[in-house]
CSV table of C-alpha atoms in Angstrom, one decimal:
chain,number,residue,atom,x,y,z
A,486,UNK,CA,6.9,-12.2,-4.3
A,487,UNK,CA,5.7,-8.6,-4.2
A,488,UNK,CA,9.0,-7.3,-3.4
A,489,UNK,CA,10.6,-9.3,-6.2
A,490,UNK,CA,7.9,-7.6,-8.7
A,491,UNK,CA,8.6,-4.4,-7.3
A,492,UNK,CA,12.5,-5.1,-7.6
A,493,UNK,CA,12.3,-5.6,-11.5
A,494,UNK,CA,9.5,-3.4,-12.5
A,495,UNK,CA,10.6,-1.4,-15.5
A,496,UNK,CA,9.6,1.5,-13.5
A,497,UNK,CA,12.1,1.3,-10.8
A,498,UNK,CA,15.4,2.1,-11.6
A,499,UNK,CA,17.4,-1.2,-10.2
A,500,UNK,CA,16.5,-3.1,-13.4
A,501,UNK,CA,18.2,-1.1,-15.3
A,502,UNK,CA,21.5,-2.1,-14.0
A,503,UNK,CA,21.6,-5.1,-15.8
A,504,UNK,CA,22.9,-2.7,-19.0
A,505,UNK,CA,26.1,-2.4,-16.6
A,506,UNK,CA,26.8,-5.9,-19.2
A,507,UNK,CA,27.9,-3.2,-21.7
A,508,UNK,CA,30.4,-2.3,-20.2
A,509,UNK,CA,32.4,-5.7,-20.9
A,510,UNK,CA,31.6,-5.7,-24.5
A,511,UNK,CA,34.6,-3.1,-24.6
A,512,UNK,CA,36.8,-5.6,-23.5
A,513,UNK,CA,36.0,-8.0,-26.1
A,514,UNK,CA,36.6,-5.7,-28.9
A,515,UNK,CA,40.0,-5.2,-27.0
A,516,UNK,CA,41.1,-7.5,-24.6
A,517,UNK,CA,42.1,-5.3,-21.1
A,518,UNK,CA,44.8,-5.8,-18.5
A,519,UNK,CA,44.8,-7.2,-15.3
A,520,UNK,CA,45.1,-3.8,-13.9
A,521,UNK,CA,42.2,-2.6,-16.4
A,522,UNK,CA,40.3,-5.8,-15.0
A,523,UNK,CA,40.4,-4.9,-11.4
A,524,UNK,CA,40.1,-1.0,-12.1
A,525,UNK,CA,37.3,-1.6,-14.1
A,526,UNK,CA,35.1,-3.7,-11.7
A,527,UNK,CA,36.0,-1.9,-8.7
A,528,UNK,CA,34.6,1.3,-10.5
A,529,UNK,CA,31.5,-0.6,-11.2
A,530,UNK,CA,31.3,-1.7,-7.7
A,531,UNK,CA,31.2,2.0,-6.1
A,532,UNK,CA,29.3,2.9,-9.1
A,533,UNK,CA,26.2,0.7,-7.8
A,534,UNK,CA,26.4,1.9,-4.4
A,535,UNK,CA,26.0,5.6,-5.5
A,536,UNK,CA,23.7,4.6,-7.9
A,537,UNK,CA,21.3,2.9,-5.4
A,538,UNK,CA,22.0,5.6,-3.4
A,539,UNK,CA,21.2,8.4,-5.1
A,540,UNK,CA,18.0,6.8,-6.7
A,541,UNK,CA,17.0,5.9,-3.4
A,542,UNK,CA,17.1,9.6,-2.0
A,543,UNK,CA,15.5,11.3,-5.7
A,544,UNK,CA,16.3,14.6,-4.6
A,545,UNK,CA,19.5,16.9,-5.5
A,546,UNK,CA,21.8,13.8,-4.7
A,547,UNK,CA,21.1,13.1,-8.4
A,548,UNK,CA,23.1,16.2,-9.8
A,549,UNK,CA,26.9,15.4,-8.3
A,550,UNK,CA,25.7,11.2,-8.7
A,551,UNK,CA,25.2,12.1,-12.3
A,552,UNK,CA,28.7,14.2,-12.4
A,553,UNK,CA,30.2,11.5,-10.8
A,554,UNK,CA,29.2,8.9,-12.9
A,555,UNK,CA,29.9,11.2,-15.8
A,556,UNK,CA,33.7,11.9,-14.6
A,557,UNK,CA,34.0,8.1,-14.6
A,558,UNK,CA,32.9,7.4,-17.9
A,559,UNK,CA,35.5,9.9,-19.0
A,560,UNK,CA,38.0,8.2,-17.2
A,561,UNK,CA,37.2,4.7,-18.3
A,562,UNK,CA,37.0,5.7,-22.3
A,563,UNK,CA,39.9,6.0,-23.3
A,564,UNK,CA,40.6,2.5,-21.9
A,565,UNK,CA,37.7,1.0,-22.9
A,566,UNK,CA,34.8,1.7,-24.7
A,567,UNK,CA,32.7,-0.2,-22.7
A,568,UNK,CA,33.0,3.0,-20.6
A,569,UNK,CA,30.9,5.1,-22.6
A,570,UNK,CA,27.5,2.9,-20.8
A,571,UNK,CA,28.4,5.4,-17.6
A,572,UNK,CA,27.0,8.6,-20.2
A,573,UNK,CA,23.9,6.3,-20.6
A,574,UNK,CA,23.4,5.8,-16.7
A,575,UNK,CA,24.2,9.7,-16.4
A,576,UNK,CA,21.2,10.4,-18.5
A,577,UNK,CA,19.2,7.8,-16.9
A,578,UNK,CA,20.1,9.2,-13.8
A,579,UNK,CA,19.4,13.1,-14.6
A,580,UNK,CA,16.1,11.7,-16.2
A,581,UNK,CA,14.3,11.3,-12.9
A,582,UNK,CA,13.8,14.7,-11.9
A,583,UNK,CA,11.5,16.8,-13.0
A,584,UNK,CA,12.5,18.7,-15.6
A,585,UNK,CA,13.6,22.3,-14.8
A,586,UNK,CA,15.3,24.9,-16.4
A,587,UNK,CA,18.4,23.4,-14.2
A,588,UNK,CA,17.8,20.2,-15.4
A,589,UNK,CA,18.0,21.2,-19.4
A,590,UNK,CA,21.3,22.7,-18.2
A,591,UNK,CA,23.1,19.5,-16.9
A,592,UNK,CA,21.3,17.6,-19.7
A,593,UNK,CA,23.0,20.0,-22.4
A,594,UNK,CA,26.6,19.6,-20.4
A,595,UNK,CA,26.3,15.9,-20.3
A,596,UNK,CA,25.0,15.4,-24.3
A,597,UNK,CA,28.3,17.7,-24.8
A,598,UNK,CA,30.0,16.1,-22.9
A,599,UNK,CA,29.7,12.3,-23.5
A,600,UNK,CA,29.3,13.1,-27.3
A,601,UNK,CA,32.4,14.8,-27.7
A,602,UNK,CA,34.8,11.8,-25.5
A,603,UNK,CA,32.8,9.0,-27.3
A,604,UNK,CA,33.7,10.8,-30.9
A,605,UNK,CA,37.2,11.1,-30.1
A,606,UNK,CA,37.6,7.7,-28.9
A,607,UNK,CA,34.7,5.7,-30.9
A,608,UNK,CA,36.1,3.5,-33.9
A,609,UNK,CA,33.8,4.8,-36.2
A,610,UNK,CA,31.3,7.6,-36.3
A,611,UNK,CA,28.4,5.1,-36.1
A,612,UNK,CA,29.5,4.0,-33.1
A,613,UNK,CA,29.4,7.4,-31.6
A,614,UNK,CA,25.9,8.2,-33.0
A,615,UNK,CA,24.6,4.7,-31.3
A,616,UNK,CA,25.7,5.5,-27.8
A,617,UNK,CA,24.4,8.9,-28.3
A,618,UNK,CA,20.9,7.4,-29.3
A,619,UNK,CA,21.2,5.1,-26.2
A,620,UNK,CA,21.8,7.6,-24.3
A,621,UNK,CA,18.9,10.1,-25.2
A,622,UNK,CA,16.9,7.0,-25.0
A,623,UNK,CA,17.9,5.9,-21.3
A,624,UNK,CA,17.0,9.7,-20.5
A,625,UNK,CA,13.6,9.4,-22.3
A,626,UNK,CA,12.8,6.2,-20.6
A,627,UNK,CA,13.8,7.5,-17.3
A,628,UNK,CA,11.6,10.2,-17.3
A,629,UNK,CA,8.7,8.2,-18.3
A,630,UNK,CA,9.5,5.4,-15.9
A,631,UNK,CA,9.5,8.4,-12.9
A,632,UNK,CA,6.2,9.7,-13.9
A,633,UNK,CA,4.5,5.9,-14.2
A,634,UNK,CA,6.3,5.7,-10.2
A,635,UNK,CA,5.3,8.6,-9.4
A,636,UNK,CA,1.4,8.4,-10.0
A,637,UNK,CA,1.6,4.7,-9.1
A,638,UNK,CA,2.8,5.7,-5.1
A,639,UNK,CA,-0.1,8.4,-5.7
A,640,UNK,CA,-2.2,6.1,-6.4
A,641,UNK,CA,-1.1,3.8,-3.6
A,642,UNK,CA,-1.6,7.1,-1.1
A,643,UNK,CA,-4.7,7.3,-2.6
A,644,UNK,CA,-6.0,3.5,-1.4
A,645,UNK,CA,-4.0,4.5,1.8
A,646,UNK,CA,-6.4,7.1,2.5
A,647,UNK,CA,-9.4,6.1,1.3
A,648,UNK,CA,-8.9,3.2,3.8
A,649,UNK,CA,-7.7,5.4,6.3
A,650,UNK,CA,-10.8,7.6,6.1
A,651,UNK,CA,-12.7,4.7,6.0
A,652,UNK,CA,-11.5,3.2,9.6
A,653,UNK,CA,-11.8,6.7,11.1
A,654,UNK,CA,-16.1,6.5,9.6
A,655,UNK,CA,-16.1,3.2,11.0
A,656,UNK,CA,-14.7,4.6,14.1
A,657,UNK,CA,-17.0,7.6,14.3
A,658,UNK,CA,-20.0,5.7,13.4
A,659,UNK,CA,-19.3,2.8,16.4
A,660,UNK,CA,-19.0,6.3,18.5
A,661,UNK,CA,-22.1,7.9,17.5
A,662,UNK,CA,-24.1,4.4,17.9
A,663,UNK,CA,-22.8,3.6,21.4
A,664,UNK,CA,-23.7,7.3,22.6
A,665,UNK,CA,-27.2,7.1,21.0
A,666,UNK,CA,-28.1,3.4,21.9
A,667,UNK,CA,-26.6,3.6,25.1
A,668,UNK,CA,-26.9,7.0,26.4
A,669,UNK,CA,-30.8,7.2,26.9
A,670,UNK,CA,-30.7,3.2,28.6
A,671,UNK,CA,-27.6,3.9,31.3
A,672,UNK,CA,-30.2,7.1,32.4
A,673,UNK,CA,-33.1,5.1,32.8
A,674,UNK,CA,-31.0,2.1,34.8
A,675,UNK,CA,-30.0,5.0,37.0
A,676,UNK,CA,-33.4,6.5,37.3
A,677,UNK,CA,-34.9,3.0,38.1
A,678,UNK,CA,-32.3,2.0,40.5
A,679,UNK,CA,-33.1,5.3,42.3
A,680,UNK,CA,-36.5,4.3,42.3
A,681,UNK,CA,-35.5,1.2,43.8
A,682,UNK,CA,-33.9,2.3,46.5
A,683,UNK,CA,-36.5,4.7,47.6
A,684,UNK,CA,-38.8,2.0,47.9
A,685,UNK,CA,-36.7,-0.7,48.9
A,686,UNK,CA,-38.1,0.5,52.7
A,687,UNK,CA,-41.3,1.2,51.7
A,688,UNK,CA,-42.8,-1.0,48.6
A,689,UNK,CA,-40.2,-4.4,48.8
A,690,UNK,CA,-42.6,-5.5,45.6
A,691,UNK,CA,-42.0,-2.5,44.0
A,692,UNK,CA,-38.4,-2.2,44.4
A,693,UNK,CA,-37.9,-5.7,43.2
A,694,UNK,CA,-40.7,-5.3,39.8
A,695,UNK,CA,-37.8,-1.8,39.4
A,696,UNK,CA,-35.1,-4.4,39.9
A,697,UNK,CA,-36.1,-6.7,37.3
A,698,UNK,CA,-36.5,-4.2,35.2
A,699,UNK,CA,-32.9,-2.7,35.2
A,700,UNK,CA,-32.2,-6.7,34.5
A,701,UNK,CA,-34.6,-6.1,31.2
A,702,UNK,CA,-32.7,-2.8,30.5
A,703,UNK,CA,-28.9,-3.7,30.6
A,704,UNK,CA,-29.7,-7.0,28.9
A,705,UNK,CA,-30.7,-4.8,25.8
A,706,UNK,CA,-28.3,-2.3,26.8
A,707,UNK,CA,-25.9,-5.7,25.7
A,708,UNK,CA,-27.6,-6.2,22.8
A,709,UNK,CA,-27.6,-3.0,21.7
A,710,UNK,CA,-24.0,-2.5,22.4
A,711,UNK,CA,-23.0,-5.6,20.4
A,712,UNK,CA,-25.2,-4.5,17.0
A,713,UNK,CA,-23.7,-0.7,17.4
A,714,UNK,CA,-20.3,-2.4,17.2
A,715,UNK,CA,-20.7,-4.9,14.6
A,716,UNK,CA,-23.2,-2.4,12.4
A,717,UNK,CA,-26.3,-4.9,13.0
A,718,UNK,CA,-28.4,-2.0,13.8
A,719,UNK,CA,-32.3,-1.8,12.7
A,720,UNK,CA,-34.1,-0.2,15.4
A,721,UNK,CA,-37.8,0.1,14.0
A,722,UNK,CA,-38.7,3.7,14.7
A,723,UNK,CA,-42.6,2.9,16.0
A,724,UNK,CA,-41.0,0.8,18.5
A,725,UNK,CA,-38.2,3.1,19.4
A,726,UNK,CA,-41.4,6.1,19.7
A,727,UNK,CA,-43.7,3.5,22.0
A,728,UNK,CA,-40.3,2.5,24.1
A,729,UNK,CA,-39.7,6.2,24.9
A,730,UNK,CA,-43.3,7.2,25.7
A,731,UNK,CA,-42.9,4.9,28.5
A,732,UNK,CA,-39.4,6.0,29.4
A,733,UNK,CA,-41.3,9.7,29.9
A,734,UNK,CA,-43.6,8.2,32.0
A,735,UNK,CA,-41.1,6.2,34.3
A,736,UNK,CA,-39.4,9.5,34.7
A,737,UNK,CA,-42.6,11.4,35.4
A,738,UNK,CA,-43.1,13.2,32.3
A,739,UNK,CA,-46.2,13.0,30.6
A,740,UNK,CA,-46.0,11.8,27.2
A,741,UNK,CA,-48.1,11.1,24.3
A,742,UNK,CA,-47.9,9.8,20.2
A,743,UNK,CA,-49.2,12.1,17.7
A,744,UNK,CA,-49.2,11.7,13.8
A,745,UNK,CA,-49.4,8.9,11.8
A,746,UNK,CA,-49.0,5.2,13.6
A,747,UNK,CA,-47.5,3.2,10.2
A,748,UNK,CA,-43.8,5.0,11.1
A,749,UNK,CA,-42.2,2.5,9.6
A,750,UNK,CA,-44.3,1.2,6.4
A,751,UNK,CA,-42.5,3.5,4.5
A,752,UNK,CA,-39.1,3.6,5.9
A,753,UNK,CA,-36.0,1.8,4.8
A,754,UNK,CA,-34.1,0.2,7.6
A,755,UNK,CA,-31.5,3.0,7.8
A,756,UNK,CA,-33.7,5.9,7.6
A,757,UNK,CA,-36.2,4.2,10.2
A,758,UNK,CA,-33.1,3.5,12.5
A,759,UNK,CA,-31.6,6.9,12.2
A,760,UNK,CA,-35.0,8.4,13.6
A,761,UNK,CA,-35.2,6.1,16.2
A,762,UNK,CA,-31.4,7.0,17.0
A,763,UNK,CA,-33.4,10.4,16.9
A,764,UNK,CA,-36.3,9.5,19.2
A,765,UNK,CA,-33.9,8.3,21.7
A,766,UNK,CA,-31.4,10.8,21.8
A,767,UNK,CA,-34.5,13.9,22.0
A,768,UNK,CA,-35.9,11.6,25.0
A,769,UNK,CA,-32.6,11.5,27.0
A,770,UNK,CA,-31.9,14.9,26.4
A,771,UNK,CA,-35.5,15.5,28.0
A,772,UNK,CA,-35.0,13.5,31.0
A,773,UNK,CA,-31.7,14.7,31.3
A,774,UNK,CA,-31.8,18.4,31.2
A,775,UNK,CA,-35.2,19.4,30.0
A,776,UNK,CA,-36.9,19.6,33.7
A,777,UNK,CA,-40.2,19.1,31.5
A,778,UNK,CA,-43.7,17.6,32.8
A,779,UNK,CA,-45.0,17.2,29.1
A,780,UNK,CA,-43.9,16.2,26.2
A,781,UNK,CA,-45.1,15.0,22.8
A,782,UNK,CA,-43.9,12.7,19.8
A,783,UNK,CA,-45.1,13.0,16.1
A,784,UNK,CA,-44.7,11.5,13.3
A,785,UNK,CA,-46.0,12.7,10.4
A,786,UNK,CA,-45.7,13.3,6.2
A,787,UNK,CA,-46.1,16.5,4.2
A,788,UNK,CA,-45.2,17.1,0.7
A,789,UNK,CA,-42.8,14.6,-0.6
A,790,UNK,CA,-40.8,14.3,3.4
A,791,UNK,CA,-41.4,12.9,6.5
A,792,UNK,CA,-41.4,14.3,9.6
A,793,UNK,CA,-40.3,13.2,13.6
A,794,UNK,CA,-41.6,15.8,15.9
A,795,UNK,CA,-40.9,15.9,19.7
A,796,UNK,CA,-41.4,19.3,21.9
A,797,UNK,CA,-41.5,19.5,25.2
A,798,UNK,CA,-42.1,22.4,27.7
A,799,UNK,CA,-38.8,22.4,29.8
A,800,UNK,CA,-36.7,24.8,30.2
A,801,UNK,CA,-35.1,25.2,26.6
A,802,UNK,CA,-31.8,26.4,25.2
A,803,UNK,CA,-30.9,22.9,24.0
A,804,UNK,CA,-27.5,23.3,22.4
A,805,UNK,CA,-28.1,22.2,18.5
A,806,UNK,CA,-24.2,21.4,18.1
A,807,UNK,CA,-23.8,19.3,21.0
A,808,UNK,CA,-22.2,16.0,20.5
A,809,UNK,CA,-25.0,14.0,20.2
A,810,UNK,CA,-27.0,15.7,18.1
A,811,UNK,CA,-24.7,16.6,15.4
A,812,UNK,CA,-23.7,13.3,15.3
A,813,UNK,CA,-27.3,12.6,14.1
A,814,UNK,CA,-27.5,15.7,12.2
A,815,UNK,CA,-24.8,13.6,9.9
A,816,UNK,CA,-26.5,10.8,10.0
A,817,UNK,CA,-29.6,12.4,8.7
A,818,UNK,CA,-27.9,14.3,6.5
A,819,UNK,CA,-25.9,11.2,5.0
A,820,UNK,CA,-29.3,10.0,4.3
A,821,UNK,CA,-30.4,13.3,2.2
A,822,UNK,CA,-32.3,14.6,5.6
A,823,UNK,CA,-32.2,17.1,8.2
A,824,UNK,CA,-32.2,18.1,12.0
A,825,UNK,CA,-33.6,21.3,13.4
A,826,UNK,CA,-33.4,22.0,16.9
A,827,UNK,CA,-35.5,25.4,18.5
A,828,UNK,CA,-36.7,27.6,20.0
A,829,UNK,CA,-33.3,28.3,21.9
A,830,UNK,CA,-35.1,30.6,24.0
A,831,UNK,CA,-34.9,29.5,27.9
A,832,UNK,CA,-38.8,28.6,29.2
A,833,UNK,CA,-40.0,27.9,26.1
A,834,UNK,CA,-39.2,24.1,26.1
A,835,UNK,CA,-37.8,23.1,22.7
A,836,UNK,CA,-38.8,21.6,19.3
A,837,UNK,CA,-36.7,18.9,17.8
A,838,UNK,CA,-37.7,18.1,14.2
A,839,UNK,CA,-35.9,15.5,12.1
A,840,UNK,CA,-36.9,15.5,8.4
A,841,UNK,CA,-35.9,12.6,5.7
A,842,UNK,CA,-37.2,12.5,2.1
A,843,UNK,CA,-40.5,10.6,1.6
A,844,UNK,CA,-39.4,7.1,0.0
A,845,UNK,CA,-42.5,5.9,-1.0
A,846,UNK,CA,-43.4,9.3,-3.1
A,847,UNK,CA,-40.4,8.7,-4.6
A,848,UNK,CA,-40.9,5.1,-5.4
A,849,UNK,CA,-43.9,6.3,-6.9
A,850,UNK,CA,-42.9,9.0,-9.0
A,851,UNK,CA,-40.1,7.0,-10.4
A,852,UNK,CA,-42.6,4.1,-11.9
């Protein structure tokens, strides 16, 4: 059905062959020969075929289609006037390129041209201005008819795009969600099972509490894995700060909350997720690389933003471009936020500060 509606929109050229009827309307004002009959259609015949041709290819083609078509309605005129509809298709044809100074050129030929053979063999002078109009018309039409095509495959390009773009977000956000959910959890299953096997000799009761909690772990790491993919995400932020304090401590660093404790009374569900994303990311990064013993997470407001805080007093140089954190640089910054990462310096453990606009100042200025 689509196809159909494309096939006889008035802004592709194929409907416009059905004026090829024209042509007969010559042989009724004089009846034509058998040999006029079968010269006659199979002109038309190879006419269509370059004609779908060359509209098919809009490019240069056009030019020696149009000359063509031309030459044939010269040959056909004196015959039959029926033959002047070829000077109309000429037109139509030259009339879907843009127009250049090349273009008036062959326009000008063909107008002399066909005007000239239809006033020599046209019955009356009338006759000869009418297929002149038609002509100028079919050229007129054409044109417009390119340029309504041409900014309706734009358009289509456009929604082509915009869905393309749109799958590779979707893609990049299922990427970014999967490293920052599951990143920080597959370190601390293979910190406990380390554990675990250290003490499966030593402490059996301790190995196995270790064991159940790797259990706990990749049955969340599951969950988590399943909401990242299907965009079900809303990770509270106060959780996601408590979760990681004991994540420090597992890994022997000593950690401790700072700030304000109602994280997330003020928080939408994306901005509270995207610091927890935060929170978890900074705290794998620490266990990771940061070779700290302490470490500290804030949360706090100031002016009309709030602020996540975590420092720790490893080794530093944390690398502020690194693939997970400018993943959640974007994210923050989607959200009308920010991420800082420093000091750079080595031995000076590093600062990681994500910043969002205060939504409940807002709320209240705005009322």
């Amino acid at each position: 059905m689509i196809a159909l509606r494309t096939l006889i929109s008035p802004n592709r050229p194929w409907i416009h062959l059905i004026y090829l009827g024209m042509f007969f309307f010559g042989w009724l004002y004089l009846p034509p020969t058998r040999l006029e009959v079968i010269t006659g259609l199979a002109s038309m015949a190879g006419f269509i075929a370059l004609y779908v041709f060359a509209m098919r290819r809009m490019d240069w083609t056009l030019y020696p289609a149009a000359a063509f078509t031309t030459l044939l309605g010269l040959l056909l005129i004196p015959h039959t006037l029926g033959g002047g509809v070829y000077f109309v298709f000429a037109a139509a044809m030259l009339g879907r390129l843009d127009w250049t100074p090349r273009l008036w050129t062959a326009m000008a030929l063909l107008a002399l041209t066909s005007i000239t053979a239809v006033w020599i063999y046209a019955p009356t002078p009338l006759f000869a201005l009418a297929m002149a109009g038609l002509a100028a018309m079919a050229a007129g039409g054409s044109m417009i008819a390119a340029r309504h095509e041409r900014q309706a495959d734009q358009a289509e390009e456009t929604r082509s795009r915009a869905a393309r773009e749109a799958a590779e977000a979707e893609r990049q956000r299922i990427a970014r969600d999967l490293h920052d959910l599951l990143g920080q959890t597959l370190s601390t299953v293979t910190l406990k099972a380390e554990i675990a096997e250290r003490l499966m000799s030593q402490d059996g009761e301790r190995a196995r509490t270790e064991l159940q909690a790797i259990q706990t772990i990749s049955r969340q790491a599951l969950a988590d894995m399943r909401e990242a993919v299907i965009g079900l995400r809303g990770r509270k932020l106060g959780d996601a700060m408590r979760e990681s304090v004991q994540r420090l401590a597992d890994a022997g660093v000593a950690a401790e909350l700072e700030g304000e404790e109602d994280t997330d009374d003020r928080l939408s569900d994306s901005a509270s997720t995207a610091l927890a994303m935060v929170t978890r990311e900074a705290v794998t990064n620490i266990i990771r690389h940061a070779n700290a013993s302490r470490a500290k997470l804030g949360f706090f407001r100031q002016d009309d933003a709030v602020r996540l805080m975590i420092r720790d007093n490893g080794r530093g140089g944390a690398d502020p471009n690194g693939g997970g954190l400018s993943g959640l640089r974007a994210r923050l910054e989607g959200l009308g936020g920010a991420l800082e990462v420093g000091p750079v310096n080595r031995d000076e453990g590093t600062l990681l500060t994500a910043r969002l606009p205060d939504q409940a100042e807002s709320e209240g200025q705005s009322q």
